[in-house]
Amino acid sequence: MQRIGVFVCWCGSNIAATVDVKQVAETLKSEPGVVFAADYQYMCSEAGQNLIKDAIRDHKLTGVVICSCSPRMHEATFRKTAAAAGLNPYMVEIANIREQCSWIHKDKAVATEKAIILGRAAIAKVHLNAPLTPGESPVTKRALVIGGGIAGIQTALDIAEAGFPVDIVEKQPTIGGKMAQLDKTFPTLDCAACILTPKMVDAAQHENIHIYAYSEVEEVKGFVGNFSVTIRKKARMVDPVKCTGCGLCTEKCPMKKVPNEFNLGMNNRSAIYIPFAQAVPKVATIDPAYCIKMKTGKCGLCSTVCEAGAIDYTQQDELVEEQYGAIVVATGYNPIKLDQFDEFAYAQSPDVITSLEFERLTNAAGPTAGTLLRPSDGKHPHTIVFVQCVGSRCDGGKGKSYCSKICCMYTAKHAMLTREKYPDTDVYVFYIDVRTPGKNFDEFYRRAVEEYGVHYIKGMVGKVAPQADGTLLVQGSDLIENRQLRLNADLVVLAAAIEPDASARPLATKLTASMDTNDFFTEAHPKLRPVESPTAGIFLSGACQGPKDIPETVSQASAAAAKVIGLLVKDKLKGNPCVAHSNEMMCNGCSSCEKVCPYGAITYVDKEFRMPDRTTAIRRVASVNPAVCQGCGACTVACPSGAMDLNGFSNSQIMAEVDAICK
Amino acid sequence: MQVNEKEFKPLIVAFCCNWCSYAGADLSGTNRLNYPANVKIIRVPCSCRVNPMFVLRAFQRGADGVILCGCHPGDCHYTTGNYYTRRRMTLLFSMLDYLGIERDRTRVEWVSAAEGAKFAATMNDFVATVTRLGENKRLEDLRCKKQ
């Protein structure tokens, strides 16, 4: 028989306001096996923990039930408390009477009754708990960063500086991400390339960083400290070692009508290309969808002109398997597609563009060499209308419910820069709210209005209609003046909402990392663990976790790196002892469990058994590798003979909880 | 006809996976979203840990409804656990159907860690459905019934 202590926490008034904690402690004290019961204001405080420790020693407790907040909050705390008093930490169970009781019920009698039942279930479970000891597993001291934008680069640099090897996997031919496409950055108006490209070069030249450009993560196996990742190196048809990046092939390539994705299709590139001048690695890539040689077998001009002999049309995708201790996701964002926003005439008129396209139009390396010209006729626009919140804060189904966070600031930047370069241009900004929380952000926005004379209009644009004379009729409302507005604009710029990159969802499945309803990666705790995924060993960096500007992205990237370093400095990790085990006397070797195990943790061994008649027989039985088992319990249900069970969540424990609840 | 003055409060057992639905339940608590107190949650590592025997045991002991909550398909922390749950429970529920147990007393729902509101709404809906069905008499083992 266990000697169980019950500890009921008030959590200040969080629990005590709706649950009669004294009555809970009093009632549970009369449960079989309970030798001690107490209530205290804050069990998680030092005094509260001392109360538990003293009770464990004084009353020789073999099991502890704590009625408090969610085990997701303080299970680890109370397990440590028990361990400090000499009790096996896995003899502690938590009854969740805060998140799942006091916070959702208003009636004190009802909540108290429920708290007692939850306490009883926990007591019933503790009766069947057994001491568990976690196993240890070694840590592979190498990190993988998925995504080579500013988030991935910063994380990789920080980890590499701490002395650990890092690999960056980037699906594009070059690292740099979205920031490489930007012109200037708010609120300081630094040139994006000037601050990004040195970091790209640093990453490429760092002895601890290896870049897998034009590669994708194919498969992820393993667990924290011991991930095994298969990386697909996509065929470039160019040997990256031999290629010098001279660019002669791109000049000579006869196929020059490929939409240039780096400039968002606003000009063309050749079929063999280097995305931009400062690309890292600076290696040419053949686009097989357009290459004449790849499509028809004729041409081969690039191979002829390449003095380094780097062109290899027979190159195939290559799969490499690498071992990592930690994985950082830095897959970033994309502006949403505007197909469904017909009212803005984005598909109909080339002069309706997105903000990212505007960014390329004003960039010196862009399609117009930095001169702001209308895409339709190449003339200078005299009236520009910026429309904010296109698809952001939009619950109607076609947009996103959240605020994309960066649009207010970059629109202010665009408006300001336009007025500075072309003072004869009239600039209008339609907005719902202007949100500028950030260091020097509001000052920046006010400068756009006060110094640069940008016309800010509170209200939404209802319709953009292309006119016969080539202008765009913008119809909107001005909510402050309470009137309808009709403006003739030469250029309309839409601040499209941003969404996670399309590669994020399949990647999350490979990593078994969870996502929210908008496909942003979920953090382990929104406030206290913002850069970790709930899946151990997976960390989050940048806009894959939520919309972010560059300063925030860089902060989060460094934070993720710090967490990774904290993991990689450890030589061994304590495993989870709540793993499956097989009762060999009951196992009949049927393989049902092996088939459902997602980790391949179950193998079969031939074992010698003594039979009742004193002969020996060799039988095939299941054996679980506790270092590989993650404790999901799929095998326990698949086992037809009931031989497989799960530590910490055994059949009898769950049955006991069911019985206690239904009593 | 006698009028039952005491309103029927069904007993609901909810099995929630540790990674998504239990966290979703916690979130609905953090956001103070109410659902009836007759829902009692049992934490399991994964919805695939729920043996059909547990569901039957709950009904045997007098539960009026049993609900399983797990991660959305494709989001399982253990990659494939919830697919097993879906198949196993489809099988169990069709068997319960055959036995004459109302299909609406059992349910499998996917609730992510971010869906506190969905958790509360699901529980409110499930409790309302089971309340309409009334007491579970067919599977309850009267020998277990409290006096």
CSV table of C-alpha atoms in Angstrom, one decimal, chain B:
chain,number,residue,atom,x,y,z
B,1,MET,CA,-46.4,11.6,-15.5
B,2,GLN,CA,-43.6,12.4,-13.0
B,3,VAL,CA,-41.5,15.4,-13.7
B,4,ASN,CA,-37.9,14.9,-12.9
B,5,GLU,CA,-37.0,18.0,-10.9
B,6,LYS,CA,-33.4,17.4,-10.8
B,7,GLU,CA,-31.9,18.3,-14.1
B,8,PHE,CA,-30.0,15.4,-15.8
B,9,LYS,CA,-26.2,16.1,-15.8
B,10,PRO,CA,-24.4,13.6,-17.9
B,11,LEU,CA,-21.0,12.3,-16.9
B,12,ILE,CA,-18.5,12.8,-19.7
B,13,VAL,CA,-15.1,11.3,-19.8
B,14,ALA,CA,-12.7,13.1,-22.2
B,15,PHE,CA,-9.4,11.5,-23.2
B,16,CYS,CA,-7.0,14.3,-24.3
B,17,CYS,CA,-3.6,13.9,-25.9
B,18,ASN,CA,-0.8,15.6,-24.0
B,19,TRP,CA,0.5,17.6,-27.0
B,20,CYS,CA,-2.5,19.2,-28.6
B,21,SER,CA,-5.9,18.7,-27.0
B,22,TYR,CA,-4.8,18.7,-23.3
B,23,ALA,CA,-3.0,22.0,-24.1
B,24,GLY,CA,-6.1,23.2,-26.0
B,25,ALA,CA,-8.1,22.4,-22.8
B,26,ASP,CA,-5.6,24.3,-20.7
B,27,LEU,CA,-5.9,27.2,-23.2
B,28,SER,CA,-9.7,27.3,-22.9
B,29,GLY,CA,-9.1,27.5,-19.1
B,30,THR,CA,-6.5,30.3,-19.5
B,31,ASN,CA,-9.0,32.2,-21.7
B,32,ARG,CA,-11.8,31.5,-19.1
B,33,LEU,CA,-14.0,29.8,-21.7
B,34,ASN,CA,-16.7,27.9,-19.9
B,35,TYR,CA,-17.8,24.4,-20.4
B,36,PRO,CA,-19.8,22.2,-18.1
B,37,ALA,CA,-18.1,20.7,-15.0
B,38,ASN,CA,-19.4,17.2,-15.8
B,39,VAL,CA,-16.6,16.9,-18.4
B,40,LYS,CA,-13.6,15.2,-16.7
B,41,ILE,CA,-10.4,15.0,-18.6
B,42,ILE,CA,-7.8,12.2,-18.5
B,43,ARG,CA,-4.4,13.0,-19.9
B,44,VAL,CA,-2.8,10.4,-22.3
B,45,PRO,CA,0.4,10.9,-24.2
B,46,CYS,CA,-1.3,10.4,-27.5
B,47,SER,CA,-4.8,9.7,-28.6
B,48,CYS,CA,-3.5,6.3,-29.9
B,49,ARG,CA,-2.9,5.4,-26.2
B,50,VAL,CA,-6.6,5.1,-25.7
B,51,ASN,CA,-7.5,1.4,-25.8
B,52,PRO,CA,-11.1,0.8,-26.8
B,53,MET,CA,-11.3,-1.1,-23.5
B,54,PHE,CA,-11.0,2.3,-21.7
B,55,VAL,CA,-14.0,3.6,-23.5
B,56,LEU,CA,-16.0,0.5,-22.7
B,57,ARG,CA,-14.9,0.6,-19.1
B,58,ALA,CA,-16.1,4.2,-18.8
B,59,PHE,CA,-19.5,3.2,-20.1
B,60,GLN,CA,-19.6,0.2,-17.9
B,61,ARG,CA,-18.9,2.4,-14.9
B,62,GLY,CA,-21.7,4.7,-15.7
B,63,ALA,CA,-20.3,7.4,-18.0
B,64,ASP,CA,-22.9,8.8,-20.3
B,65,GLY,CA,-20.5,10.0,-23.0
B,66,VAL,CA,-16.9,9.4,-24.0
B,67,ILE,CA,-14.9,11.8,-26.2
B,68,LEU,CA,-11.4,11.4,-27.5
B,69,CYS,CA,-9.5,14.5,-28.5
B,70,GLY,CA,-6.2,14.4,-30.5
B,71,CYS,CA,-4.0,16.4,-32.7
B,72,HIS,CA,-5.3,17.2,-36.2
B,73,PRO,CA,-4.5,14.6,-38.8
B,74,GLY,CA,-1.0,15.2,-40.0
B,75,ASP,CA,0.0,17.1,-36.9
B,76,CYS,CA,0.4,14.2,-34.5
B,77,HIS,CA,3.4,14.6,-32.2
B,78,TYR,CA,4.2,11.0,-32.9
B,79,THR,CA,3.6,11.3,-36.6
B,80,THR,CA,0.9,8.7,-37.1
B,81,GLY,CA,-0.8,8.1,-33.7
B,82,ASN,CA,-4.1,9.9,-34.5
B,83,TYR,CA,-4.5,7.8,-37.7
B,84,TYR,CA,-4.6,4.7,-35.6
B,85,THR,CA,-7.1,6.3,-33.2
B,86,ARG,CA,-9.3,7.2,-36.1
B,87,ARG,CA,-9.4,3.7,-37.4
B,88,ARG,CA,-9.7,2.0,-34.0
B,89,MET,CA,-12.5,4.2,-32.9
B,90,THR,CA,-14.4,3.9,-36.2
B,91,LEU,CA,-14.4,0.2,-35.6
B,92,LEU,CA,-15.4,0.5,-32.0
B,93,PHE,CA,-18.1,3.0,-32.7
B,94,SER,CA,-19.6,0.8,-35.4
B,95,MET,CA,-19.6,-2.1,-33.0
B,96,LEU,CA,-21.3,0.1,-30.4
B,97,ASP,CA,-23.8,1.0,-33.0
B,98,TYR,CA,-24.5,-2.7,-33.6
B,99,LEU,CA,-25.0,-3.2,-29.9
B,100,GLY,CA,-27.6,-0.4,-29.9
B,101,ILE,CA,-25.5,2.2,-28.2
B,102,GLU,CA,-26.3,5.6,-29.6
B,103,ARG,CA,-23.6,6.8,-31.9
B,104,ASP,CA,-23.7,10.3,-30.5
B,105,ARG,CA,-22.5,9.1,-27.1
B,106,THR,CA,-19.0,8.7,-28.5
B,107,ARG,CA,-17.0,11.2,-30.5
B,108,VAL,CA,-13.4,11.7,-31.9
B,109,GLU,CA,-12.4,15.4,-32.3
B,110,TRP,CA,-9.2,17.0,-33.4
B,111,VAL,CA,-8.3,20.0,-31.2
B,112,SER,CA,-4.9,21.7,-31.5
B,113,ALA,CA,-3.0,23.4,-28.7
B,114,ALA,CA,-4.0,26.8,-30.2
B,115,GLU,CA,-7.7,25.9,-30.3
B,116,GLY,CA,-8.9,26.7,-26.8
B,117,ALA,CA,-12.2,28.1,-28.1
B,118,LYS,CA,-12.8,25.0,-30.2
B,119,PHE,CA,-12.2,22.8,-27.2
B,120,ALA,CA,-14.8,24.7,-25.1
B,121,ALA,CA,-17.3,24.8,-28.0
B,122,THR,CA,-16.8,21.0,-28.7
B,123,MET,CA,-17.4,20.2,-25.0
B,124,ASN,CA,-20.5,22.4,-24.8
B,125,ASP,CA,-21.9,20.8,-27.9
B,126,PHE,CA,-21.0,17.2,-26.8
B,127,VAL,CA,-22.6,17.7,-23.3
B,128,ALA,CA,-25.7,19.2,-25.0
B,129,THR,CA,-25.9,16.2,-27.3
B,130,VAL,CA,-25.5,13.6,-24.5
B,131,THR,CA,-27.9,15.5,-22.3
B,132,ARG,CA,-30.6,15.1,-25.0
B,133,LEU,CA,-29.8,11.3,-25.2
B,134,GLY,CA,-30.3,10.9,-21.5
B,135,GLU,CA,-28.7,8.4,-19.2
B,136,ASN,CA,-26.6,5.6,-20.5
B,137,LYS,CA,-28.5,2.5,-19.4
B,138,ARG,CA,-27.5,-0.1,-22.0
B,139,LEU,CA,-23.8,-0.4,-21.2
B,140,GLU,CA,-23.8,0.5,-17.5
B,141,ASP,CA,-23.0,-2.4,-15.2
B,142,LEU,CA,-25.5,-2.0,-12.5
B,143,ARG,CA,-23.3,-3.9,-10.1
B,144,CYS,CA,-20.9,-0.9,-10.3
B,145,LYS,CA,-23.6,1.7,-9.7
B,146,LYS,CA,-23.3,3.7,-6.6
B,147,GLN,CA,-26.1,3.3,-4.1
